[in-house]
XYZ file of N, CA and C in Angstrom:
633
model
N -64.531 61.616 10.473
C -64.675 60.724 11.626
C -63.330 60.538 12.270
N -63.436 61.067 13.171
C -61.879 60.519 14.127
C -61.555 59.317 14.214
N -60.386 58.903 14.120
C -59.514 57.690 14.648
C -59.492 57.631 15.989
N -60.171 56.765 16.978
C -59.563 56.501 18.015
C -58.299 56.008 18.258
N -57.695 56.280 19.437
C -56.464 55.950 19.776
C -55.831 54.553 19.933
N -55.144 53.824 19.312
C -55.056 52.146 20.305
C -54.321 52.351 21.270
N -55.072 51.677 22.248
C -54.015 51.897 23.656
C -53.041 51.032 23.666
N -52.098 51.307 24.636
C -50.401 50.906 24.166
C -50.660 49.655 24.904
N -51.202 49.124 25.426
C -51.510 47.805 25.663
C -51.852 46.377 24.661
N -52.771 47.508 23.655
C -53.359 46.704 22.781
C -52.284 46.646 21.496
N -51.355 47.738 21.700
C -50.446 47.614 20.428
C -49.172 46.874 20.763
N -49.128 46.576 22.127
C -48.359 45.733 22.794
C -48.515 44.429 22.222
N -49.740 44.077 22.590
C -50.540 42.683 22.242
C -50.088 42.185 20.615
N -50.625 43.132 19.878
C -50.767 43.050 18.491
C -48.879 42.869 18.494
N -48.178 43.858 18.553
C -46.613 43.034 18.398
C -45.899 42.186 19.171
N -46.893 41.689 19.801
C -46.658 39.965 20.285
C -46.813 39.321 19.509
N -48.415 39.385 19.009
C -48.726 38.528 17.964
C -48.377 38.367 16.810
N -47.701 39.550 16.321
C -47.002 39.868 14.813
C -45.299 38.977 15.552
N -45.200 39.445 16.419
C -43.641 38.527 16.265
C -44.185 36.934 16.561
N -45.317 36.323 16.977
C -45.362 35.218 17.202
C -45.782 34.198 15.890
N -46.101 35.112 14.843
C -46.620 34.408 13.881
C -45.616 34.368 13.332
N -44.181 35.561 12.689
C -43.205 35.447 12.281
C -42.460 34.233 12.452
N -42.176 34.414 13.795
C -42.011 32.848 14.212
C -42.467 31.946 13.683
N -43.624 31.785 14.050
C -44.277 30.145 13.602
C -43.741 30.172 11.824
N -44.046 31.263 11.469
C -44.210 30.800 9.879
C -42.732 30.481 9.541
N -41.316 31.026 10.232
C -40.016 30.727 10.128
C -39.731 28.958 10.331
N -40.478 28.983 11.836
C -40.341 27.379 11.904
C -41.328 26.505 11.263
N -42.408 26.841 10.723
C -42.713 26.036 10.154
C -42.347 25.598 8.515
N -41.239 26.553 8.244
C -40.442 26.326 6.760
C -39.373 26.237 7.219
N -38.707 25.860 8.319
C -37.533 24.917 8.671
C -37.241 23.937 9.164
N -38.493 23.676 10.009
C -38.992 21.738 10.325
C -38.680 21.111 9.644
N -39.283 21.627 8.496
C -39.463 19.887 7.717
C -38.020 19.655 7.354
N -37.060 20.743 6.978
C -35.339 20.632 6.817
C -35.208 20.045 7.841
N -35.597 20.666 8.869
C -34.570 20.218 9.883
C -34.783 18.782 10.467
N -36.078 18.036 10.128
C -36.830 16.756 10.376
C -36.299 15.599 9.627
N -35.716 16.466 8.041
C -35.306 15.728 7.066
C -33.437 15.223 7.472
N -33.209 16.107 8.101
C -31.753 16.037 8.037
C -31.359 15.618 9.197
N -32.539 15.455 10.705
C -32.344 14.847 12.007
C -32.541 13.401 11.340
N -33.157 13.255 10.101
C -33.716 11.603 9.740
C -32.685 11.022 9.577
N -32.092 11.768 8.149
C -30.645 11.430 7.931
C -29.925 11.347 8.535
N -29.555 12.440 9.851
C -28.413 11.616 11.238
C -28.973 10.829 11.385
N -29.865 10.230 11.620
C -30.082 8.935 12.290
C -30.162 7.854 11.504
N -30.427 8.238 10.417
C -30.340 7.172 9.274
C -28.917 6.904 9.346
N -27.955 7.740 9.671
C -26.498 7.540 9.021
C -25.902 6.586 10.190
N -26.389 7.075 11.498
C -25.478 6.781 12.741
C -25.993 5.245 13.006
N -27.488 4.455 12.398
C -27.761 3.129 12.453
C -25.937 2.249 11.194
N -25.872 3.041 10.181
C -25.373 2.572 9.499
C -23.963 1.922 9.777
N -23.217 0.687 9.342
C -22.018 0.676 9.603
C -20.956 1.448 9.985
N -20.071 1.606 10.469
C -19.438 2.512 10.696
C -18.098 2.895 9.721
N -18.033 1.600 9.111
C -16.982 1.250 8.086
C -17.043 0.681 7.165
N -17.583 0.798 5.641
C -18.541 -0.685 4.991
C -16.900 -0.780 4.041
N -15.867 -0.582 4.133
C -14.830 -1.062 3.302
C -14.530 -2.497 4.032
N -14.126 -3.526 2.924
C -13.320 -4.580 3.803
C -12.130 -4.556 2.900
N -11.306 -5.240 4.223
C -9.894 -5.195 3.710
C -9.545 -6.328 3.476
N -8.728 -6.881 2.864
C -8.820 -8.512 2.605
C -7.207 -8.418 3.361
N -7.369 -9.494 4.197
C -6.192 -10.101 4.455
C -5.025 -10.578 3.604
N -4.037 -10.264 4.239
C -2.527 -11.058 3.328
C -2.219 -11.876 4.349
N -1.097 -12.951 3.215
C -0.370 -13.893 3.972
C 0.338 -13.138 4.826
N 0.969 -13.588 5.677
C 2.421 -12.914 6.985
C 3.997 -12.943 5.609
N 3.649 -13.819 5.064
C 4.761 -13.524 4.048
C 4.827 -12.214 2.740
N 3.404 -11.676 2.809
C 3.356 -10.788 1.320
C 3.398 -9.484 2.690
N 2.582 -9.352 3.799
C 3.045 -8.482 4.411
C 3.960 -8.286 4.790
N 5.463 -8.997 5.419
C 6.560 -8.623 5.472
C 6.978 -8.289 3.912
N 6.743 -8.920 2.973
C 7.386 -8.482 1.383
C 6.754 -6.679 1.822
N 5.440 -6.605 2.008
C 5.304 -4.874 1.686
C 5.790 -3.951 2.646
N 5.830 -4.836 4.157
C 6.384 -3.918 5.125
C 8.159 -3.640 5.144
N 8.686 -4.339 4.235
C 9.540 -3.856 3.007
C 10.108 -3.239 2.306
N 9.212 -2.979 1.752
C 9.179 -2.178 0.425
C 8.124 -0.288 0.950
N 7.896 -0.672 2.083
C 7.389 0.466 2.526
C 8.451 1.157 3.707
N 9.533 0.273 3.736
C 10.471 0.826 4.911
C 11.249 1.383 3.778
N 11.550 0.846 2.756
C 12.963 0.943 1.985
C 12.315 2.561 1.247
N 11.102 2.402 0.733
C 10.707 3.759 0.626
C 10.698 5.009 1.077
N 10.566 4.567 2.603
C 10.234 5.501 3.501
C 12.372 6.443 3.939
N 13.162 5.002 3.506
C 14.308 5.187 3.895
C 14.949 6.208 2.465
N 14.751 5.912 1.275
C 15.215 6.526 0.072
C 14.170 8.096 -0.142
N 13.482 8.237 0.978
C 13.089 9.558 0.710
C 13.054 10.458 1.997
N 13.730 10.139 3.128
C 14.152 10.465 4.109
C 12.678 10.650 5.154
N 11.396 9.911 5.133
C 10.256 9.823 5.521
C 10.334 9.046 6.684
N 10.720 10.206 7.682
C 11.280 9.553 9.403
C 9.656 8.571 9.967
N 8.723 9.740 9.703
C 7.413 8.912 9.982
C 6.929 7.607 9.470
N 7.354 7.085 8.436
C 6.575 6.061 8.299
C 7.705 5.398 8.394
N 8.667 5.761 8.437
C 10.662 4.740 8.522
C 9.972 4.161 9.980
N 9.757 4.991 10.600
C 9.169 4.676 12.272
C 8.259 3.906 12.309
N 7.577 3.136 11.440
C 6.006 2.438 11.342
C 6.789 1.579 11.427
N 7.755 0.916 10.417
C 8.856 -0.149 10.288
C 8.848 -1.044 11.731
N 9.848 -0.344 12.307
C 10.289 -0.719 13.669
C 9.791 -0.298 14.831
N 10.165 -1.571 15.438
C 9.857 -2.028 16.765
C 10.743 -1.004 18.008
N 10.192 -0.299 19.271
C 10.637 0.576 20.212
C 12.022 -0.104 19.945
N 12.232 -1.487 20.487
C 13.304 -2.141 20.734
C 14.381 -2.603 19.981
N 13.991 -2.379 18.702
C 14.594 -2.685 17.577
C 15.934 -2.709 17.797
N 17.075 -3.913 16.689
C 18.361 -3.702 16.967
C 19.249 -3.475 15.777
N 19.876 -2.449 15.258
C 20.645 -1.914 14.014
C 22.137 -2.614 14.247
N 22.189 -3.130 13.161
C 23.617 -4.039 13.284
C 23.908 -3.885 11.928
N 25.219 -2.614 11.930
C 25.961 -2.263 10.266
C 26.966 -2.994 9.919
N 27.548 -2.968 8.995
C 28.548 -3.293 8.116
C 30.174 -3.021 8.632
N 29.476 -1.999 9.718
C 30.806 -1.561 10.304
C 31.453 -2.325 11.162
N 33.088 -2.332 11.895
C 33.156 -3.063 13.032
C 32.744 -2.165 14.256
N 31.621 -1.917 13.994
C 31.011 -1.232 15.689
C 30.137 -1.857 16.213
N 29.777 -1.303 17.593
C 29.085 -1.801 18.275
C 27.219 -1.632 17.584
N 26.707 -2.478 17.931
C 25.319 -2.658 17.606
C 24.635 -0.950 17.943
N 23.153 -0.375 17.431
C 22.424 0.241 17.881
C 20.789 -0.433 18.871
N 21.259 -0.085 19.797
C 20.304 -0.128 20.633
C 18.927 0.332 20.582
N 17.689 0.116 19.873
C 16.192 0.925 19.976
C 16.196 2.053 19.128
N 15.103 2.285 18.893
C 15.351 3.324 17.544
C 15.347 4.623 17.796
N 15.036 5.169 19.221
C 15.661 6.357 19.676
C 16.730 6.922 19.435
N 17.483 5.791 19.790
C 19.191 5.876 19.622
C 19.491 5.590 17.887
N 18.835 5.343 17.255
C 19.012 4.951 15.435
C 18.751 6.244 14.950
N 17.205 6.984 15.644
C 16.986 7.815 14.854
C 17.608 8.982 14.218
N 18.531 9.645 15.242
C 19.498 10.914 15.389
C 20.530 10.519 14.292
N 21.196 9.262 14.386
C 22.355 8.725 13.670
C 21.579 8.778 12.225
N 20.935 8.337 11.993
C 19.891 8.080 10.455
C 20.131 9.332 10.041
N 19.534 10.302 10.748
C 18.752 11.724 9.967
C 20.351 12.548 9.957
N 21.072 12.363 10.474
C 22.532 13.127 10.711
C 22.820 12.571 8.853
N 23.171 11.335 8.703
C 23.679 10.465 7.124
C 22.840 11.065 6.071
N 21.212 10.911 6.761
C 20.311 10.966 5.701
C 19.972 12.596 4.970
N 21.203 13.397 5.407
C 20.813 14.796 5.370
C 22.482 15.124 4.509
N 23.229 13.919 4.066
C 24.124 14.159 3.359
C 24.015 13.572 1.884
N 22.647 13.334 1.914
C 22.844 12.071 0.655
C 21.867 12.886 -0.283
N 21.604 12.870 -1.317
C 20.355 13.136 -2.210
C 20.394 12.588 -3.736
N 19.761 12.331 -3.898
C 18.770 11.768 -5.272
C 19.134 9.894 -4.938
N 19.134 9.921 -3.693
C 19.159 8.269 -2.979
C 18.224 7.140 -4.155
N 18.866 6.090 -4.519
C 18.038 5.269 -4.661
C 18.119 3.797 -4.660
N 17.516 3.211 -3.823
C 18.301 1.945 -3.115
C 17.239 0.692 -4.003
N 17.521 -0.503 -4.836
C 16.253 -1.365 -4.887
C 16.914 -2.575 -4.232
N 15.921 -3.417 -3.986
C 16.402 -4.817 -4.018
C 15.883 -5.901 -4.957
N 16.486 -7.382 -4.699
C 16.367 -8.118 -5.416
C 16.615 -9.404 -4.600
N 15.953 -10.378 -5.123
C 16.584 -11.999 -4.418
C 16.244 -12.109 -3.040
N 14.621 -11.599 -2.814
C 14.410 -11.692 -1.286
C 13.577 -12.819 -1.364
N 14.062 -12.961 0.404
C 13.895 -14.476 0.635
C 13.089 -14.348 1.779
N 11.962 -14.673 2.230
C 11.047 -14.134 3.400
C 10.637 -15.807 3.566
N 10.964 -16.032 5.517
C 10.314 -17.350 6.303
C 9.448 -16.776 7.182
N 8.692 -17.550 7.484
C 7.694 -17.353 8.546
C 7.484 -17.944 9.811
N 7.578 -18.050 10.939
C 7.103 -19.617 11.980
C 6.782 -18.666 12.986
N 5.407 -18.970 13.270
C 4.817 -18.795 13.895
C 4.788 -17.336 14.546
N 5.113 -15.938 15.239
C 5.153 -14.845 15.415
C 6.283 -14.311 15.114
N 7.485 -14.842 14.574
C 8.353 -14.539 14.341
C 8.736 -14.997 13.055
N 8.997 -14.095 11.916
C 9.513 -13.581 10.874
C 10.925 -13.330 10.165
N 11.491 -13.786 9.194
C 12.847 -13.210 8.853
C 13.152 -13.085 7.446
N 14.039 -12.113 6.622
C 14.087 -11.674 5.737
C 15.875 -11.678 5.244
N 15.853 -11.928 4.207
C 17.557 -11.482 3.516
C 17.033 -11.125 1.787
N 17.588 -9.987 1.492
C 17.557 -9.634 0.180
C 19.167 -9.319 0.060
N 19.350 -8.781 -1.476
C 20.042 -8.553 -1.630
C 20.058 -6.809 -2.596
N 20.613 -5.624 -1.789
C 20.603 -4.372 -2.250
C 21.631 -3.068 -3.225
N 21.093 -2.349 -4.038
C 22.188 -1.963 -4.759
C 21.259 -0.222 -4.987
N 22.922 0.481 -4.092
C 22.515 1.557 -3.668
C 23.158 2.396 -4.730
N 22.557 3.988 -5.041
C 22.991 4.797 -5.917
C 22.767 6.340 -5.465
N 23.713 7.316 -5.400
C 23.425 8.463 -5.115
C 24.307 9.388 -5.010
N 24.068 10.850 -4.845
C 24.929 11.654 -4.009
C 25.371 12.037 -2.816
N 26.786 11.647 -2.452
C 27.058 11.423 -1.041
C 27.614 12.622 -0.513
N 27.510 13.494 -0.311
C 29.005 14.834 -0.036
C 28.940 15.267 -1.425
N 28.245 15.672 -2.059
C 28.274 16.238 -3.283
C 28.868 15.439 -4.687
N 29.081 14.308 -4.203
C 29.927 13.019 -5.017
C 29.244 11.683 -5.320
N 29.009 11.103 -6.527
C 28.350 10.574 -6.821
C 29.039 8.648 -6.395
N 28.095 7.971 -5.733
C 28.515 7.020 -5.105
C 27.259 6.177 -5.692
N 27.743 4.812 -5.461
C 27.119 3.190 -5.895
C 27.561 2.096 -4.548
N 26.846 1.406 -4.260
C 27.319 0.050 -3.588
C 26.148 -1.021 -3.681
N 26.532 -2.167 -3.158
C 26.039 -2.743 -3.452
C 26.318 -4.048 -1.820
N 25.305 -4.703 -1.299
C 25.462 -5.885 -0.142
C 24.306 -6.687 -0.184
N 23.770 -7.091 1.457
C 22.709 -7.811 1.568
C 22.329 -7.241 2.999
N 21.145 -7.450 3.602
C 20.413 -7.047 4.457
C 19.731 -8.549 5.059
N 19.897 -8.627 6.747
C 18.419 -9.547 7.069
C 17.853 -8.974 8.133
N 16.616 -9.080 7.993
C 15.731 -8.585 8.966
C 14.937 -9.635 9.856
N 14.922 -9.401 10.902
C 13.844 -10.161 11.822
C 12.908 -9.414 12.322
N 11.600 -10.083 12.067
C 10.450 -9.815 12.281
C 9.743 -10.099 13.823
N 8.852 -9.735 14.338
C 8.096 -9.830 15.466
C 6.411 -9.674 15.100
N 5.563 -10.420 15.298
C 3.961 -9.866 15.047
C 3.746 -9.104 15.876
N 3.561 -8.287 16.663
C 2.823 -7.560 17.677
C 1.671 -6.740 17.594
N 0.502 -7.197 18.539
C -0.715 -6.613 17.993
C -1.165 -6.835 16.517
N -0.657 -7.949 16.288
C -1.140 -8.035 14.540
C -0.730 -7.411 12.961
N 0.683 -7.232 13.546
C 1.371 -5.623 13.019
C 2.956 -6.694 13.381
N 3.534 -6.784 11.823
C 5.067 -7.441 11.963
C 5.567 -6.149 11.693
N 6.676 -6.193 12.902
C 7.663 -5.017 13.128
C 8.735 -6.009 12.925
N 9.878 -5.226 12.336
C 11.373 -4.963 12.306
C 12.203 -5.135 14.025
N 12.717 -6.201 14.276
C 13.017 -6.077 15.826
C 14.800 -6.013 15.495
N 15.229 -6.442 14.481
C 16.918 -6.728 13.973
C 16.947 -6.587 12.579
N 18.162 -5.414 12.349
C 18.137 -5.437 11.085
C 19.915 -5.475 11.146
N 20.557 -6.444 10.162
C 21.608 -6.108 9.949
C 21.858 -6.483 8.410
N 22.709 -5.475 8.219
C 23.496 -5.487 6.596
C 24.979 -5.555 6.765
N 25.199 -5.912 5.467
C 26.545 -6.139 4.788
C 27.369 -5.797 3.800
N 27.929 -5.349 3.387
C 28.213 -4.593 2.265
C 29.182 -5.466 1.041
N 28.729 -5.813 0.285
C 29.746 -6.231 -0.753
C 31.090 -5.388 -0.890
N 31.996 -6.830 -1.002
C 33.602 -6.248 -1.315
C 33.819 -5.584 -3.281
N 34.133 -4.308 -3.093
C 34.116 -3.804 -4.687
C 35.443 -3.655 -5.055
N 35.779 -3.232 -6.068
C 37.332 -3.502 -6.481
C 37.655 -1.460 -6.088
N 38.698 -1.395 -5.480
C 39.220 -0.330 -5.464
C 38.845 0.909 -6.425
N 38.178 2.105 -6.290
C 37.421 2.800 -7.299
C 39.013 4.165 -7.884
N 39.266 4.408 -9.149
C 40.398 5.017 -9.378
C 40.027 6.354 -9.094
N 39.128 6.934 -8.185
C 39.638 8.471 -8.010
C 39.073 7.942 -6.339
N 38.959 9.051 -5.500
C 38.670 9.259 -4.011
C 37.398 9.051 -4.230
N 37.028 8.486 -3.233
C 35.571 8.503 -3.173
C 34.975 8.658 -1.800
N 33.654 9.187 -1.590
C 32.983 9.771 -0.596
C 32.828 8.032 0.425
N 32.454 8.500 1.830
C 32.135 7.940 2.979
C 30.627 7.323 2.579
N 30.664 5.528 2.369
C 29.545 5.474 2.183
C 28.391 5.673 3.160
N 26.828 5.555 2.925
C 25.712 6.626 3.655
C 25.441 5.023 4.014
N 24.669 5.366 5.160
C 23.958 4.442 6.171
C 22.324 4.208 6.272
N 21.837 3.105 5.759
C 20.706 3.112 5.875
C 20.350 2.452 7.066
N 18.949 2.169 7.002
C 18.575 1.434 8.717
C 19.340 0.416 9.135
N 20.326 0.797 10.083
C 21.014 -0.622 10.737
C 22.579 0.387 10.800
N 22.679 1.098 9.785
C 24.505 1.972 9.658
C 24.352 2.885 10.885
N 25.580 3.638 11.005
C 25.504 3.923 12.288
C 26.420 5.236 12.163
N 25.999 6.074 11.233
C 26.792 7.798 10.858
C 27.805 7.973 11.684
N 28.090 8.139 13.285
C 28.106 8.528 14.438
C 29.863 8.233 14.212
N 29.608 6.986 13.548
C 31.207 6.046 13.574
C 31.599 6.568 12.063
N 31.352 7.251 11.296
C 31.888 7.439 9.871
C 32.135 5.812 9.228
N 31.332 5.756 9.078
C 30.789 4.329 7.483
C 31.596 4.226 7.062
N 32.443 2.776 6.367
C 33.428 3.079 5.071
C 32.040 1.939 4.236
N 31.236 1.893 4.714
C 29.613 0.900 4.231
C 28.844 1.452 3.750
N 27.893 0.408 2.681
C 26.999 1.091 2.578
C 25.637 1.130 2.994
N 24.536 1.415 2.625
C 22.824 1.508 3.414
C 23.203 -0.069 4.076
N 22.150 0.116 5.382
C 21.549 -1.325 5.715
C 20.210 -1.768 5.323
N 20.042 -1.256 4.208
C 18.235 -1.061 3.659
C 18.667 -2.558 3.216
């Protein structure tokens, strides 16, 4: 018995219908994924956007950490977060008899010039004294620095005060000046002491950090 021919119309048809069922049967075993996981965006995007809370500090424990996060940022030469510290306007007032630094534009260059002679830096403090009134803030500790200066191993020791500003809810650093304790004459030569926030490289230091 012969096979009739299918006409190319009808075999047209038929691989319509063979690709249309392919289809369906593809999407109908990826709906329900894809139904499940449009749920979940939307489940997610009703949700908080942030469910951590942060608990507030006093203005006094945050200047204590905004602190201890500058002095960090200063003993490991961490320009970025040294920069969280202070205020555009900020004013650096060293140990030296020089003139003040103006804004931390003008601090920053002088910093990283010192901070690129020093290594295994390590500055702590002690005996800090933090007031508060009203948006304005102020600080005096007392600091004792240790390291390699010029390839030469150096110590000092002063005090630091800082004034604070709230801005936007955020106490910045607007004045920092240090002081350097008087030490007894050291019996061999000793290196140019290094400048922390407030020293001023530019003038060659006989001081030490303003941390």
């Amino acid at each position: 018995m012969a096979v009739k021919p299918v006409p190319a119309a009808a075999r047209s048809v038929r691989a319509f219908f063979a690709v249309a069922v392919c289809i369906a049967i593809f999407l109908s075993m990826t709906s329900p994924a894809a139904a499940q996981k449009e749920k979940k965006k939307k489940k997610d995007s009703n949700a908080p956007a942030d469910t951590h809370t942060t608990i507030p500090m006093p203005d006094e424990q945050q200047i204590d950490y905004n602190i201890s996060e500058m002095l960090g940022a200063w003993q490991l030469g961490d320009v970025d977060r040294l920069r969280q510290a202070y205020a555009d306007d900020a004013v650096f007032v060293s140990a030296l008899w020089a003139p003040p630094v103006f804004g931390w534009s003008n601090f920053l260059p002088l910093y990283q010039l010192q901070r690129a002679r020093m290594q295994q830096v390590r500055l702590d403090r002690v005996n800090t004294y933090i007031k508060v009134s009203g948006a304005v803030g102020w600080a005096c500790y007392q600091w004792d620095f240790s390291g390699t200066v010029d390839a030469q191993q150096m110590t000092a020791r002063g005090q630091t005060t800082l004034v604070f500003e709230k801005r936007n809810d955020h106490w910045l650093i607007v004045h920092n000046h240090t002081s350097a304790a008087e030490v007894a004459p050291p019996t061999t030569t000793q290196p140019q002491h290094p400048a922390a926030p407030g020293n001023t490289p530019q003038q060659q230091p006989s001081k030490p950090p303003t941390s």
